[in-house]
């Protein structure tokens, strides 16, 4: 029953973890982990160096930085400021020093809350291109600022056009040094919902997390570097059942009376359990994606955190 399982997740960290659980070693993939005890921000950098590693992971060659902050969904402004500053550091490292003109792309659908992260971020970013073009740098006296523009291209159901077509036209006209695309992601673990930020220099495939593949937004398709920022806001139904089963097995193993009953499930690794669940649950549940009940407030809060990180990276931290 348990065939080869291909995990559906937008997070490179989770894709790597699935191979560790299955005891599979991947050549051409490097992992670096750090943790700030003061802010409780855990950063994992997955670097896919070879085409072999990319093929095995199912993700392009490049750098994937994952920030995990357990309290990111909590309304604590000081804590979110620390996350923004950390995000800015990673953005600067991926952009390099020569990125003077930046286009921020808010991917997703503003009318669907779990998918509204990108549009909300663009709404909070400090846009400066029009001011610099009209009045020059004198309009930002005493401040170091980059040339920033933004666009919310919507989704195909709203525009009738591929997102890539819209962005490519804007890039050809405005000629930015780099594109930063922001989108909502799908995760395999419920504990990473609204608590994780992924930054990568490989671009993005809009809708890939929920199986709705659109044309890739990458350096190859746009002609300029593309940095993608994403936060998981949904998980599939199988993930929720899998997490519940994990807790059930742990509870059974802790009880002498129930240990034998839970032992059979306990012999399966997480990948095998997840695959078994996907095969057992009804077909209409197998394609269902779920978001937390407080997703409205959470997406607005996290979008502001991300936009502040972008503002700090491009304009400096006035409060540092």
XYZ file of C-alpha atoms in Angstrom:
320
model
C 0.000 0.000 0.000
C 2.859 2.332 0.738
C 4.373 3.278 -2.608
C 6.915 5.979 -3.158
C 5.624 9.029 -1.331
C 6.229 12.476 -2.766
C 5.565 15.071 -0.118
C 3.520 18.119 -1.025
C 5.044 21.121 0.685
C 6.475 24.464 -0.368
C 9.119 24.344 2.371
C 12.525 22.969 1.410
C 13.137 22.258 5.101
C 10.164 19.868 5.213
C 11.175 18.205 1.960
C 14.615 17.574 3.453
C 13.095 16.247 6.684
C 11.015 13.711 4.755
C 14.199 12.113 3.427
C 15.747 12.045 6.897
C 12.653 10.236 8.227
C 12.921 7.695 5.411
C 16.662 7.363 6.178
C 17.655 8.571 2.702
C 20.916 10.491 2.254
C 21.041 13.212 -0.383
C 24.265 14.197 -2.080
C 24.652 17.786 -3.170
C 22.541 19.229 -0.335
C 24.047 21.131 2.608
C 22.270 22.027 5.843
C 23.178 24.787 8.309
C 21.193 25.395 11.502
C 21.409 28.252 13.999
C 19.205 29.337 16.883
C 18.978 32.632 18.738
C 18.133 31.751 22.345
C 17.070 35.315 23.122
C 14.532 35.678 20.298
C 13.814 31.927 19.961
C 14.233 32.234 16.195
C 15.588 29.043 14.639
C 17.131 29.474 11.184
C 17.781 26.544 8.870
C 19.596 27.076 5.575
C 19.181 24.364 2.950
C 21.628 24.792 0.054
C 20.995 22.602 -2.987
C 24.317 22.595 -4.807
C 23.941 20.028 -7.576
C 21.386 18.918 -10.140
C 21.333 15.509 -8.462
C 20.321 17.137 -5.185
C 17.725 19.254 -6.984
C 16.207 16.212 -8.690
C 16.019 14.273 -5.451
C 14.558 17.167 -3.461
C 12.195 18.188 -6.232
C 13.338 21.800 -5.949
C 15.715 23.953 -8.034
C 19.379 24.486 -7.213
C 19.711 27.413 -4.828
C 19.524 28.631 -1.239
C 16.471 28.143 0.976
C 16.470 29.982 4.315
C 13.755 28.988 6.775
C 13.058 31.095 9.877
C 10.989 29.356 12.555
C 9.564 31.600 15.274
C 7.110 29.839 17.631
C 5.545 33.121 18.777
C 5.194 34.695 15.335
C 1.403 34.359 15.496
C 1.311 36.211 18.834
C 0.506 39.975 18.727
C 3.815 41.121 20.259
C 5.191 44.136 18.357
C 8.675 43.956 19.897
C 9.008 40.270 18.999
C 7.790 40.874 15.455
C 10.335 43.683 15.125
C 13.100 41.172 15.888
C 11.720 38.856 13.190
C 11.639 41.755 10.704
C 15.276 42.615 11.423
C 16.337 38.985 11.020
C 14.416 38.767 7.747
C 16.143 41.934 6.523
C 19.571 40.392 7.163
C 18.735 37.364 5.025
C 17.216 39.493 2.274
C 20.341 41.632 2.036
C 22.539 38.535 1.832
C 20.511 37.127 -1.075
C 20.092 40.438 -2.931
C 23.718 41.509 -2.764
C 24.998 45.074 -2.608
C 24.177 46.119 -6.177
C 20.381 45.865 -5.980
C 19.333 49.523 -6.167
C 15.969 49.042 -7.887
C 13.523 46.463 -6.533
C 10.073 45.339 -7.678
C 7.880 43.838 -4.937
C 5.276 41.398 -6.288
C 2.337 40.460 -4.065
C 1.152 37.078 -5.333
C -2.230 35.662 -4.375
C -5.869 36.637 -4.108
C -6.781 39.546 -1.832
C -10.358 38.212 -1.556
C -9.265 34.838 -0.111
C -7.717 35.449 3.305
C -5.229 32.510 3.455
C -3.993 33.599 0.006
C -3.906 37.338 0.709
C -0.429 37.550 2.248
C 1.283 38.905 -0.877
C -1.217 41.700 -1.583
C -1.192 42.748 2.093
C 2.617 42.939 2.135
C 2.724 45.186 -0.942
C 0.145 47.428 0.748
C 2.524 47.967 3.687
C 5.820 48.316 1.805
C 7.327 51.795 1.466
C 7.088 52.531 -2.275
C 9.647 55.113 -3.442
C 10.182 54.769 -7.199
C 7.719 57.507 -8.171
C 9.162 59.940 -5.603
C 12.749 59.340 -6.686
C 11.834 59.681 -10.364
C 9.914 62.911 -9.761
C 11.975 64.704 -7.105
C 15.277 62.817 -6.911
C 17.011 61.791 -3.708
C 16.450 65.235 -2.203
C 12.929 64.071 -1.324
C 14.540 61.633 1.147
C 17.058 64.007 2.690
C 19.287 62.321 5.209
C 17.902 58.855 4.465
C 19.373 56.004 2.505
C 16.629 54.518 0.387
C 16.303 52.199 -2.570
C 14.078 52.563 -5.617
C 11.092 50.391 -4.755
C 7.984 49.699 -6.812
C 5.179 47.233 -6.212
C 2.485 45.316 -8.063
C -0.377 42.977 -7.127
C -1.052 41.000 -10.335
C -4.032 39.066 -8.962
C -4.865 35.526 -10.075
C -5.852 34.107 -13.439
C -9.531 33.843 -12.471
C -9.551 37.622 -11.960
C -7.433 38.762 -14.906
C -7.582 35.982 -17.491
C -3.806 36.237 -17.756
C -0.923 34.203 -16.395
C 0.705 35.962 -13.467
C 4.046 35.571 -15.214
C 2.759 37.467 -18.273
C 1.811 40.473 -16.148
C 5.022 40.523 -14.138
C 7.196 40.030 -17.215
C 5.602 43.048 -18.884
C 6.223 45.214 -15.823
C 9.835 44.011 -15.532
C 10.507 44.805 -19.184
C 9.215 48.356 -18.703
C 10.641 49.221 -15.271
C 13.867 47.165 -15.448
C 14.396 46.430 -11.715
C 17.665 44.949 -10.469
C 15.788 42.281 -8.518
C 12.230 41.039 -7.995
C 10.947 40.061 -4.542
C 7.860 37.854 -4.803
C 5.731 37.273 -1.707
C 3.211 34.436 -1.522
C 1.313 32.202 0.885
C 2.608 28.635 1.088
C 1.400 25.175 2.068
C 3.118 23.168 4.813
C 3.191 19.547 5.872
C 3.249 20.274 9.607
C 0.524 22.168 11.467
C 3.111 23.489 13.929
C 4.688 25.518 11.119
C 1.472 27.300 10.144
C 1.947 31.071 10.504
C 5.179 30.453 12.433
C 7.616 30.002 9.564
C 9.103 32.265 6.894
C 10.989 30.869 3.905
C 13.301 33.053 1.814
C 14.858 31.646 -1.339
C 16.783 32.900 -4.369
C 15.197 30.340 -6.702
C 11.934 32.154 -7.439
C 8.518 30.573 -7.042
C 5.772 28.536 -8.712
C 2.487 30.206 -7.693
C -0.088 27.736 -6.392
C 2.283 24.761 -6.341
C 1.590 23.986 -2.689
C -2.065 23.205 -3.362
C -1.460 21.509 -6.701
C -2.492 24.524 -8.799
C 0.676 24.938 -10.859
C 1.220 28.165 -12.792
C 4.204 29.328 -14.817
C 7.334 29.721 -12.720
C 8.498 33.188 -11.701
C 12.274 32.797 -11.792
C 15.441 34.421 -13.060
C 15.185 32.273 -16.183
C 11.667 33.481 -17.029
C 12.069 37.155 -16.054
C 15.717 37.838 -16.861
C 16.455 39.309 -13.394
C 17.132 37.668 -10.007
C 13.971 36.613 -8.158
C 13.820 36.253 -4.390
C 10.721 34.566 -2.992
C 9.338 35.087 0.520
C 6.583 32.836 1.781
C 4.673 31.871 4.901
C 2.661 28.632 5.185
C -0.987 29.463 5.847
C -2.675 26.150 4.941
C -2.167 22.406 5.347
C -3.964 19.537 3.664
C -6.452 17.299 5.456
C -4.039 14.352 5.526
C -1.563 16.453 7.516
C -4.128 17.168 10.235
C -5.058 13.489 10.504
C -1.354 12.588 10.531
C -0.643 14.959 13.431
C -3.619 13.544 15.353
C -2.347 10.000 14.760
C 1.148 10.956 15.950
C -0.340 12.193 19.226
C -2.430 9.032 19.506
C 0.610 6.782 19.042
C 2.617 8.756 21.608
C -0.256 8.481 24.101
C -0.547 4.731 23.511
C 3.206 4.206 23.886
C 3.077 6.011 27.225
C 0.432 3.601 28.531
C 1.353 -0.009 29.316
C -2.209 -1.203 28.651
C -2.370 0.394 25.191
C 1.272 0.032 24.113
C 0.729 -3.140 22.086
C -2.230 -1.617 20.260
C -0.243 1.427 19.180
C 2.913 -0.535 18.463
C 1.993 -1.453 14.871
C 1.467 2.180 13.908
C 4.605 3.117 15.781
C 6.741 0.962 13.474
C 5.925 3.220 10.505
C 7.953 6.374 9.939
C 6.241 9.731 9.393
C 6.402 9.513 5.612
C 4.759 6.076 5.595
C 2.050 7.203 8.020
C 1.279 10.279 5.919
C 1.062 8.195 2.753
C -1.199 5.634 4.443
C -3.549 8.376 5.620
C -3.753 9.949 2.159
C -4.744 6.560 0.729
C -7.333 5.843 3.441
C -9.196 9.127 3.775
C -12.065 9.753 1.375
C -11.244 11.296 -2.043
C -12.944 14.623 -1.331
C -10.956 15.049 1.898
C -7.721 14.169 0.117
C -7.848 17.454 -1.809
C -9.050 19.618 1.075
C -6.838 22.374 2.498
C -7.457 23.906 5.909
C -6.480 27.220 7.524
C -6.604 28.249 11.224
C -9.772 30.009 12.402
C -7.848 33.208 13.251
C -6.198 33.374 9.825
C -7.620 36.862 9.125
C -5.768 38.552 11.981
C -2.703 36.357 11.585
C -2.175 37.105 7.894
C -2.524 40.854 8.474
C -0.052 40.743 11.374
C 2.537 38.627 9.559
C 2.196 40.646 6.354
C 3.176 43.736 8.315
C 6.157 41.863 9.811
C 7.363 40.850 6.356
C 6.827 44.311 4.883
C 8.831 45.813 7.755
C 11.626 43.359 7.017
C 11.605 44.437 3.369
C 11.552 48.119 4.367
C 14.536 47.630 6.696
C 16.470 45.736 4.024
C 15.844 48.371 1.350
C 15.632 51.624 3.328
C 17.550 50.933 6.531
C 16.363 50.544 10.123
C 15.561 54.004 11.449
C 14.925 52.608 14.928
C 18.081 50.493 15.137
